[in-house]
Tab-separated table of C-alpha atoms and ligand atoms in Angstrom:
chain	number	residue	atom	x	y	z
A	958	MET	CA	0.062	-0.023	0.051
A	959	LYS	CA	1.396	3.423	-0.856
A	960	ILE	CA	1.624	6.132	1.609
A	961	VAL	CA	1.185	9.807	0.776
A	962	LEU	CA	2.274	12.662	2.971
A	963	ASP	CA	0.658	15.968	1.944
A	964	HIS	CA	2.120	19.145	3.524
A	965	LEU	CA	2.575	17.229	6.805
A	966	THR	CA	3.893	19.388	9.549
A	967	LYS	CA	4.540	18.982	13.295
A	968	LYS	CA	5.375	22.078	15.229
A	969	TYR	CA	6.498	22.105	18.861
A	970	PRO	CA	6.464	25.319	20.943
A	971	SER	CA	10.040	26.517	21.903
A	972	ARG	CA	11.468	25.139	24.994
A	973	THR	CA	12.960	28.614	25.761
A	974	LYS	CA	10.722	31.600	26.699
A	975	GLY	CA	10.195	33.755	23.551
A	976	GLY	CA	12.142	31.324	21.298
A	977	ALA	CA	11.159	30.229	17.886
A	978	ASP	CA	8.828	27.221	17.414
A	979	VAL	CA	10.665	23.852	16.439
A	980	TYR	CA	9.405	22.414	13.157
A	981	ALA	CA	10.285	18.882	13.806
A	982	VAL	CA	8.601	17.801	10.478
A	983	ASN	CA	8.296	20.775	8.161
A	984	ASP	CA	5.878	20.520	5.166
A	985	PHE	CA	6.641	16.815	4.133
A	986	THR	CA	4.950	16.226	0.682
A	987	PHE	CA	5.912	12.982	-0.916
A	988	GLU	CA	4.708	9.552	-1.924
A	989	ILE	CA	6.145	6.136	-0.558
A	990	PRO	CA	5.537	3.671	-3.212
A	991	ASP	CA	3.639	0.357	-2.443
A	992	GLY	CA	5.754	-2.527	-1.315
A	993	LYS	CA	9.087	-0.584	-1.016
A	994	LEU	CA	11.519	-0.187	1.814
A	995	ILE	CA	12.263	3.465	2.571
A	996	GLY	CA	15.179	4.583	4.628
A	997	LEU	CA	14.481	7.768	6.432
A	998	LEU	CA	17.964	9.092	7.183
A	999	GLY	CA	19.414	12.099	8.996
A	1000	PRO	CA	21.332	13.189	12.101
A	1001	SER	CA	20.048	13.029	15.635
A	1002	GLY	CA	17.138	15.618	16.190
A	1003	CYS	CA	16.353	16.050	12.565
A	1004	GLY	CA	12.847	14.765	13.033
A	1005	LYS	CA	12.880	11.200	11.985
A	1006	SER	CA	11.043	9.721	15.022
A	1007	THR	CA	8.514	12.563	14.891
A	1008	CYS	CA	7.816	11.691	11.270
A	1009	LEU	CA	7.381	7.971	12.191
A	1010	ASN	CA	5.116	8.814	15.136
A	1011	LEU	CA	2.971	10.930	12.879
A	1012	ILE	CA	2.615	8.083	10.415
A	1013	CYS	CA	1.688	5.577	13.072
A	1014	GLY	CA	-0.610	7.938	14.971
A	1015	LEU	CA	1.301	8.328	18.302
A	1016	THR	CA	1.711	11.989	17.548
A	1017	ARG	CA	-0.910	14.329	16.045
A	1018	ALA	CA	-0.060	16.492	13.098
A	1019	SER	CA	-0.122	20.328	13.453
A	1020	SER	CA	-1.348	20.462	9.719
A	1021	GLY	CA	-1.279	18.369	6.581
A	1022	LYS	CA	-2.524	14.925	5.743
A	1023	ILE	CA	-1.403	11.298	5.895
A	1024	ILE	CA	-3.081	9.034	3.269
A	1025	PHE	CA	-2.680	5.193	3.391
A	1026	GLY	CA	-3.723	3.867	-0.080
A	1027	GLU	CA	-6.990	5.849	-0.601
A	1028	ASP	CA	-7.771	6.346	3.068
A	1029	ASP	CA	-7.106	9.649	4.902
A	1030	VAL	CA	-5.824	8.342	8.164
A	1031	THR	CA	-4.606	11.817	9.568
A	1032	ASP	CA	-7.237	11.819	12.420
A	1033	LEU	CA	-7.423	7.947	13.093
A	1034	PRO	CA	-6.082	6.468	16.329
A	1035	PRO	CA	-2.953	4.288	15.944
A	1036	GLU	CA	-4.875	0.961	16.574
A	1037	VAL	CA	-6.990	1.287	13.600
A	1038	ARG	CA	-4.276	2.404	11.123
A	1039	GLY	CA	-2.900	-1.087	10.520
A	1040	VAL	CA	0.613	-0.175	11.316
A	1041	GLY	CA	3.250	-2.525	12.819
A	1042	MET	CA	5.996	-0.775	14.844
A	1043	VAL	CA	9.409	-1.884	15.967
A	1044	PHE	CA	11.453	0.170	18.405
A	1045	GLN	CA	15.194	0.326	19.213
A	1046	ASN	CA	14.682	-1.178	22.698
A	1047	TYR	CA	12.555	-4.193	21.528
A	1048	ALA	CA	9.864	-3.336	24.235
A	1049	LEU	CA	8.926	-7.024	24.893
A	1050	TYR	CA	6.863	-8.063	28.010
A	1051	PRO	CA	9.585	-9.777	30.252
A	1052	HIS	CA	7.027	-12.059	32.073
A	1053	LEU	CA	5.474	-13.446	28.778
A	1054	THR	CA	7.020	-16.163	26.674
A	1055	VAL	CA	8.016	-15.524	23.029
A	1056	ARG	CA	4.696	-16.956	21.848
A	1057	GLN	CA	2.637	-14.850	24.205
A	1058	ASN	CA	4.512	-11.700	23.150
A	1059	ILE	CA	3.914	-12.334	19.497
A	1060	MET	CA	0.180	-13.225	20.198
A	1061	PHE	CA	-0.368	-10.167	22.306
A	1062	PRO	CA	-1.554	-7.824	19.607
A	1063	LEU	CA	-4.173	-10.465	18.596
A	1064	GLU	CA	-5.512	-11.012	22.012
A	1065	ASN	CA	-6.725	-7.374	22.002
A	1066	LEU	CA	-8.813	-7.850	18.791
A	1067	LYS	CA	-12.502	-7.139	19.468
A	1068	GLY	CA	-15.742	-7.719	17.715
A	1069	LYS	CA	-15.697	-9.319	14.318
A	1070	ASP	CA	-11.944	-9.412	14.392
A	1071	LYS	CA	-11.743	-11.506	17.501
A	1072	MET	CA	-9.763	-14.750	16.988
A	1073	THR	CA	-9.823	-18.221	18.437
A	1074	LYS	CA	-6.913	-19.363	20.461
A	1075	GLU	CA	-6.000	-21.860	17.757
A	1076	ALA	CA	-6.120	-19.127	14.937
A	1077	MET	CA	-3.959	-16.900	17.176
A	1078	MET	CA	-1.355	-19.678	17.666
A	1079	ALA	CA	-1.248	-20.508	13.947
A	1080	LYS	CA	-0.759	-16.728	13.124
A	1081	ALA	CA	1.991	-16.386	15.785
A	1082	ASP	CA	3.755	-19.519	14.370
A	1083	GLU	CA	3.603	-18.067	10.903
A	1084	ALA	CA	5.087	-14.791	11.995
A	1085	ALA	CA	7.790	-16.616	14.054
A	1086	GLY	CA	8.599	-18.731	10.960
A	1087	LEU	CA	9.100	-15.640	8.874
A	1088	VAL	CA	11.679	-14.306	11.426
A	1089	GLN	CA	13.075	-17.783	11.997
A	1090	ILE	CA	12.572	-18.135	15.721
A	1091	GLY	CA	10.220	-21.096	15.676
A	1092	GLU	CA	12.368	-23.050	18.146
A	1093	LEU	CA	12.420	-20.260	20.690
A	1094	MET	CA	8.685	-19.962	21.313
A	1095	ASP	CA	8.534	-21.133	24.940
A	1096	ARG	CA	11.476	-18.967	26.188
A	1097	LYS	CA	11.178	-15.665	28.116
A	1098	PRO	CA	12.841	-12.554	26.558
A	1099	SER	CA	15.691	-12.700	29.147
A	1100	GLU	CA	16.701	-16.037	27.824
A	1101	LEU	CA	17.382	-14.631	24.226
A	1102	SER	CA	20.176	-12.611	22.724
A	1103	GLY	CA	19.657	-8.994	21.558
A	1104	GLY	CA	19.269	-10.023	18.015
A	1105	GLN	CA	16.804	-12.714	18.849
A	1106	GLN	CA	14.649	-10.237	20.994
A	1107	GLN	CA	14.609	-7.859	18.005
A	1108	ARG	CA	13.323	-10.764	15.834
A	1109	VAL	CA	10.453	-11.343	18.371
A	1110	ALA	CA	9.580	-7.667	18.134
A	1111	ILE	CA	9.530	-7.875	14.383
A	1112	ALA	CA	7.248	-11.013	14.524
A	1113	ARG	CA	4.992	-9.163	16.915
A	1114	ALA	CA	4.758	-6.236	14.638
A	1115	LEU	CA	3.989	-8.470	11.673
A	1116	VAL	CA	1.335	-10.777	13.225
A	1117	LYS	CA	-1.610	-8.601	12.450
A	1118	THR	CA	-0.394	-8.411	8.829
A	1119	PRO	CA	0.130	-4.702	8.921
A	1120	ARG	CA	-0.350	-2.465	5.954
A	1121	VAL	CA	2.732	-0.568	6.967
A	1122	LEU	CA	5.789	-1.560	8.911
A	1123	LEU	CA	7.690	1.219	10.801
A	1124	LEU	CA	11.100	0.492	12.287
A	1125	ASP	CA	12.699	3.158	14.454
A	1126	GLU	CA	16.433	2.520	14.767
A	1127	PRO	CA	15.864	-1.187	15.235
A	1128	LEU	CA	19.483	-2.127	15.074
A	1129	SER	CA	21.012	0.481	17.450
A	1130	ASN	CA	21.151	-1.883	20.459
A	1131	LEU	CA	22.851	-4.650	18.515
A	1132	ASP	CA	26.651	-5.294	18.240
A	1133	ALA	CA	28.347	-4.743	14.846
A	1134	ARG	CA	28.077	-8.326	13.566
A	1135	LEU	CA	24.520	-8.823	14.619
A	1136	ARG	CA	23.679	-5.401	13.223
A	1137	LEU	CA	24.806	-6.526	9.781
A	1138	GLN	CA	22.956	-9.845	10.065
A	1139	THR	CA	19.677	-8.463	11.325
A	1140	ARG	CA	19.691	-5.781	8.671
A	1141	GLU	CA	19.915	-8.352	6.024
A	1142	GLU	CA	17.074	-10.300	7.769
A	1143	ILE	CA	14.841	-7.181	7.773
A	1144	ARG	CA	15.547	-6.814	4.012
A	1145	ARG	CA	14.641	-10.624	3.452
A	1146	ILE	CA	11.436	-10.315	5.457
A	1147	GLN	CA	10.382	-7.141	3.793
A	1148	THR	CA	11.084	-8.669	0.282
A	1149	GLU	CA	8.940	-11.781	1.388
A	1150	THR	CA	6.056	-9.970	2.963
A	1151	LYS	CA	6.151	-6.931	0.487
A	1152	VAL	CA	4.790	-4.684	3.239
A	1153	THR	CA	5.578	-1.080	2.714
A	1154	THR	CA	8.248	-0.308	5.295
A	1155	ILE	CA	9.950	2.808	6.679
A	1156	PHE	CA	13.198	2.308	8.317
A	1157	VAL	CA	14.490	5.149	10.452
A	1158	THR	CA	18.227	5.395	11.011
A	1159	HIS	CA	21.046	8.037	11.475
A	1160	ASP	CA	23.497	5.390	10.023
A	1161	GLN	CA	23.946	6.189	6.348
A	1162	GLU	CA	25.522	2.800	5.617
A	1163	GLU	CA	22.726	0.950	7.131
A	1164	ALA	CA	20.100	2.983	5.036
A	1165	MET	CA	22.055	2.835	1.853
A	1166	SER	CA	22.461	-0.956	2.082
A	1167	ILE	CA	18.847	-2.068	2.536
A	1168	SER	CA	16.655	0.741	1.119
A	1169	ASP	CA	14.931	0.969	-2.189
A	1170	TYR	CA	14.835	4.710	-1.608
A	1171	ILE	CA	16.484	7.042	0.791
A	1172	PHE	CA	14.896	10.170	2.126
A	1173	VAL	CA	17.640	12.456	3.688
A	1174	MET	CA	16.405	14.890	6.287
A	1175	LYS	CA	18.033	17.886	8.001
A	1176	SER	CA	16.321	20.092	10.627
A	1177	GLY	CA	12.803	18.756	9.714
A	1178	ILE	CA	13.178	19.371	6.030
A	1179	ILE	CA	13.616	16.725	3.342
A	1180	GLN	CA	16.826	17.401	1.517
A	1181	GLN	CA	16.778	14.735	-1.094
A	1182	ILE	CA	14.800	11.662	-2.099
A	1183	GLY	CA	16.259	8.930	-4.505
A	1184	LYS	CA	17.764	5.458	-4.978
A	1185	PRO	CA	20.693	5.164	-2.630
A	1186	GLN	CA	23.388	5.092	-5.392
A	1187	ASP	CA	21.662	8.000	-7.346
A	1188	VAL	CA	21.797	10.239	-4.184
A	1189	TYR	CA	25.408	9.279	-3.516
A	1190	ASP	CA	26.437	10.036	-7.143
A	1191	ASP	CA	24.301	13.154	-7.430
A	1192	PRO	CA	23.900	15.033	-4.194
A	1193	VAL	CA	21.806	18.278	-4.269
A	1194	ASN	CA	23.736	20.035	-1.593
A	1195	LEU	CA	26.849	19.895	0.574
A	1196	PHE	CA	24.955	18.465	3.548
A	1197	VAL	CA	23.836	15.434	1.488
A	1198	ALA	CA	27.236	14.952	-0.008
A	1199	LYS	CA	28.827	15.071	3.435
A	1200	PHE	CA	26.224	12.839	5.105
A	1201	LEU	CA	26.557	9.881	2.652
A	1202	GLY	CA	29.707	7.850	2.265
A	1203	THR	CA	32.552	6.332	4.273
A	1204	PRO	CA	35.183	7.642	4.404
A	1205	GLN	CA	33.471	10.983	4.203
A	1206	ILE	CA	33.731	13.142	1.041
A	1207	ASN	CA	36.732	15.414	1.076
A	1208	VAL	CA	35.788	19.099	1.032
A	1209	PHE	CA	38.127	21.887	-0.031
A	1210	ASP	CA	37.854	25.651	-0.301
A	1211	GLY	CA	37.997	26.252	-3.997
A	1212	GLU	CA	37.456	28.763	-6.643
A	1213	VAL	CA	36.136	28.796	-10.235
A	1214	ARG	CA	38.200	31.247	-12.399
A	1215	GLY	CA	38.356	31.652	-16.168
A	1216	GLY	CA	36.595	28.238	-16.732
A	1217	LYS	CA	38.802	26.335	-14.385
A	1218	LEU	CA	38.354	24.951	-10.889
A	1219	TYR	CA	41.172	25.866	-8.680
A	1220	ILE	CA	42.107	24.398	-5.240
A	1221	GLY	CA	44.791	26.796	-3.802
A	1222	GLY	CA	47.093	27.378	-6.757
A	1223	ASP	CA	46.365	24.165	-8.572
A	1224	ALA	CA	43.996	24.286	-11.518
A	1225	VAL	CA	42.525	20.720	-10.878
A	1226	LEU	CA	39.617	20.565	-13.594
A	1227	PRO	CA	38.184	22.353	-16.400
A	1228	MET	CA	34.792	24.066	-15.506
A	1229	PRO	CA	33.562	25.504	-18.781
A	1230	GLY	CA	30.453	27.708	-18.447
A	1231	VAL	CA	30.585	28.203	-14.693
A	1232	LYS	CA	30.923	31.788	-13.689
A	1233	ASP	CA	33.899	32.968	-11.549
A	1234	GLN	CA	33.107	32.515	-7.832
A	1235	PRO	CA	34.494	30.825	-4.589
A	1236	VAL	CA	33.090	27.351	-4.160
A	1237	HIS	CA	33.089	24.352	-1.767
A	1238	VAL	CA	34.775	21.523	-3.668
A	1239	GLY	CA	33.687	17.945	-2.677
A	1240	ILE	CA	35.822	15.116	-3.909
A	1241	ARG	CA	34.714	11.489	-3.190
A	1242	PRO	CA	37.603	9.369	-1.679
A	1243	GLU	CA	37.450	7.188	-4.934
A	1244	GLY	CA	37.802	10.271	-7.093
A	1245	PHE	CA	41.502	10.602	-6.766
A	1246	ILE	CA	43.978	8.979	-9.184
A	1247	LEU	CA	47.562	8.827	-8.022
A	1248	ASP	CA	49.426	10.590	-10.722
A	1249	GLU	CA	52.991	11.896	-10.515
A	1250	ASN	CA	51.997	14.663	-13.028
A	1251	GLY	CA	48.618	15.257	-11.434
A	1252	PRO	CA	47.510	18.857	-10.866
A	1253	LEU	CA	46.530	18.454	-7.095
A	1254	HIS	CA	49.443	18.675	-4.821
A	1255	CYS	CA	48.809	17.261	-1.269
A	1256	ASP	CA	51.163	16.767	1.762
A	1257	PHE	CA	51.736	13.184	2.120
A	1258	ARG	CA	50.999	11.871	5.601
A	1259	SER	CA	50.629	8.108	5.716
A	1260	LEU	CA	49.036	4.973	4.175
A	1261	GLU	CA	46.203	2.971	5.623
A	1262	VAL	CA	46.064	-0.522	4.238
A	1263	MET	CA	42.563	-1.896	3.884
A	1264	GLY	CA	43.316	-5.120	1.982
A	1265	ARG	CA	41.974	-4.691	-1.574
A	1266	ASP	CA	42.397	-0.917	-1.371
A	1267	ILE	CA	44.634	1.491	0.254
A	1268	SER	CA	43.909	4.838	1.768
A	1269	VAL	CA	46.289	7.618	1.167
A	1270	VAL	CA	46.169	10.053	4.080
A	1271	SER	CA	47.277	13.505	3.208
A	1272	GLY	CA	46.825	17.248	3.954
A	1273	HIS	CA	46.206	20.416	2.041
A	1274	ARG	CA	45.853	24.077	3.438
A	1275	ASN	CA	42.589	24.425	1.585
A	1276	SER	CA	41.062	21.144	3.032
A	1277	GLN	CA	38.025	21.517	5.384
A	1278	ASN	CA	38.552	17.965	6.511
A	1279	VAL	CA	41.334	17.314	9.170
A	1280	ALA	CA	42.718	14.717	6.811
A	1281	ILE	CA	42.222	14.029	3.148
A	1282	ARG	CA	41.378	10.336	2.409
A	1283	SER	CA	41.785	9.011	-1.017
A	1284	ILE	CA	41.041	5.374	-1.762
A	1285	ILE	CA	43.250	3.711	-4.401
A	1286	ASP	CA	43.637	0.126	-5.636
A	1287	ALA	CA	46.299	-1.677	-3.586
A	1288	ASP	CA	48.182	-2.466	-6.770
A	1289	ASN	CA	49.223	1.160	-6.964
A	1290	LYS	CA	52.793	1.784	-5.550
A	1291	VAL	CA	52.873	4.777	-3.401
A	1292	ASP	CA	56.304	6.396	-2.889
A	1293	THR	CA	56.232	7.037	0.730
A	1294	SER	CA	59.635	8.863	0.754
A	1295	LYS	CA	58.198	11.891	-0.897
A	1296	ALA	CA	56.633	14.784	0.992
A	1297	VAL	CA	54.142	15.618	-1.625
A	1298	VAL	CA	51.614	13.285	-3.293
A	1299	ARG	CA	49.959	14.389	-6.602
A	1300	PHE	CA	46.613	13.377	-7.908
A	1301	SER	CA	44.534	13.808	-10.914
A	1302	LEU	CA	40.666	13.649	-10.381
A	1303	LYS	CA	37.681	11.808	-11.828
A	1304	PRO	CA	35.392	14.583	-12.929
A	1305	HIS	CA	32.239	12.561	-12.016
A	1306	LYS	CA	33.443	12.167	-8.456
A	1307	VAL	CA	34.020	15.951	-7.994
A	1308	PHE	CA	31.163	18.214	-7.031
A	1309	ILE	CA	31.078	22.011	-6.520
A	1310	PHE	CA	28.646	23.841	-4.249
A	1311	ASN	CA	27.685	27.540	-3.787
A	1312	LYS	CA	29.955	29.106	-1.099
A	1313	GLU	CA	26.904	30.611	0.795
A	1314	THR	CA	23.872	28.442	0.083
A	1315	GLU	CA	25.801	25.204	-0.077
A	1316	GLU	CA	23.599	24.241	-3.015
A	1317	ARG	CA	25.112	22.070	-5.713
A	1318	ILE	CA	26.358	24.054	-8.840
A	1319	ARG	CA	25.566	21.878	-11.900
A	1320	VAL	CA	28.355	21.709	-14.429
B	965	LIG	P1	15.259	12.205	15.602
B	965	LIG	O1	14.305	11.141	15.662
B	965	LIG	O2	15.689	12.655	14.199
B	965	LIG	O3	16.400	12.226	16.533
B	965	LIG	P2	13.025	13.792	16.824
B	965	LIG	O4	11.945	13.566	15.906
B	965	LIG	O5	13.186	13.047	17.981
B	965	LIG	O6	14.473	13.572	15.909
B	965	LIG	O7	13.087	15.314	17.165
B	965	LIG	C1	12.987	16.364	16.247
B	965	LIG	C2	12.975	17.780	16.917
B	965	LIG	O8	11.696	17.874	17.660
B	965	LIG	C3	14.034	17.977	17.936
B	965	LIG	O9	14.516	19.287	17.902
B	965	LIG	C4	13.341	17.595	19.277
B	965	LIG	O10	14.027	18.372	20.314
B	965	LIG	C5	11.993	18.185	18.909
B	965	LIG	N1	10.959	17.466	19.740
B	965	LIG	C6	10.739	16.167	19.712
B	965	LIG	N2	9.756	15.758	20.513
B	965	LIG	C7	9.260	16.907	21.182
B	965	LIG	C8	8.315	17.221	22.192
B	965	LIG	N3	7.518	16.451	22.635
B	965	LIG	N4	8.294	18.542	22.559
B	965	LIG	C9	9.131	19.513	22.080
B	965	LIG	N5	10.130	19.181	21.093
B	965	LIG	C10	10.130	18.051	20.660
């Protein structure tokens, strides 16, 4: 089922006397396509949880509409919206078994939706099978690992066959290995059930790796929507460019002059048709080519070996990053005896941004 947000806004009064209102979610207007997994991505405090809480009905909108399929659900309470919710802290009932936890949402069904014990058990078994915890059904949550507890929480969210699945930082409490495994699990479950899913995270790698589309947010405002690779390859502003990618994009103070892009005294790329102006220059770590005749001169500092690739760490007085990191193939030989390392640049990995607005300047 598709979800449409139409000028959705949530405003909180300022916490300081006389201060400005906080727009946690500011004029969200977009469509989430049916059956897709969306990564809602942004730094802490940008409004991700507020957006999720608006969609599930735990928070009331200040203005705007939320449409599920053809139904306007803006004023409906959470329990009738058909939403499954999974939180960072699992929120399982400690005194109930896994089976009882998963069945819990079904026990509360009333009227025509009321189910027999047998039907509930069958539904719980089906949901448990989906997240592969069938053999844990008689345990208590304290007898499970963090990853297993989160699977139970996902099964509980799925047991009522929700129209929408909302996941709020579901992997944050897991260690690195389990995080990786569980995110692949979530992707598998989503692909199998085809339930429209919104996955909230501040971790760009997590969002990039499992989402059909990412929605990048900053201070309550959507910055960019797109397929993860497209947003990475074509960021609309400096914030998005910096938010996506590890190692982070390298940013330099630069200048366009006479149809050329300068970093310090080095003319690093032709920029025909761009008017003379100071700019931020973003260069992806994979955008550097080791080249003894290359135009960009950096101060060599060290090499970081990463197996298949190596990261050349260098400095430049125009660099906004503390260190410049360039990823090159490990087959390259780097002469570590020299004080200067020279690079040429891959044009499609170099972005320029307006110095004041930080908006992308298209070349
Ligand atoms: P995120 O999930 O991205 O970390 P939140 O949605 O929790 O962000 O918060 C977004 C903004 O709204 C923050 O500035 C936060 O302080 C503010 N905010 C959230 N909930 C409330 C509330 N109940 N009252 C006032 N301000 C709030």
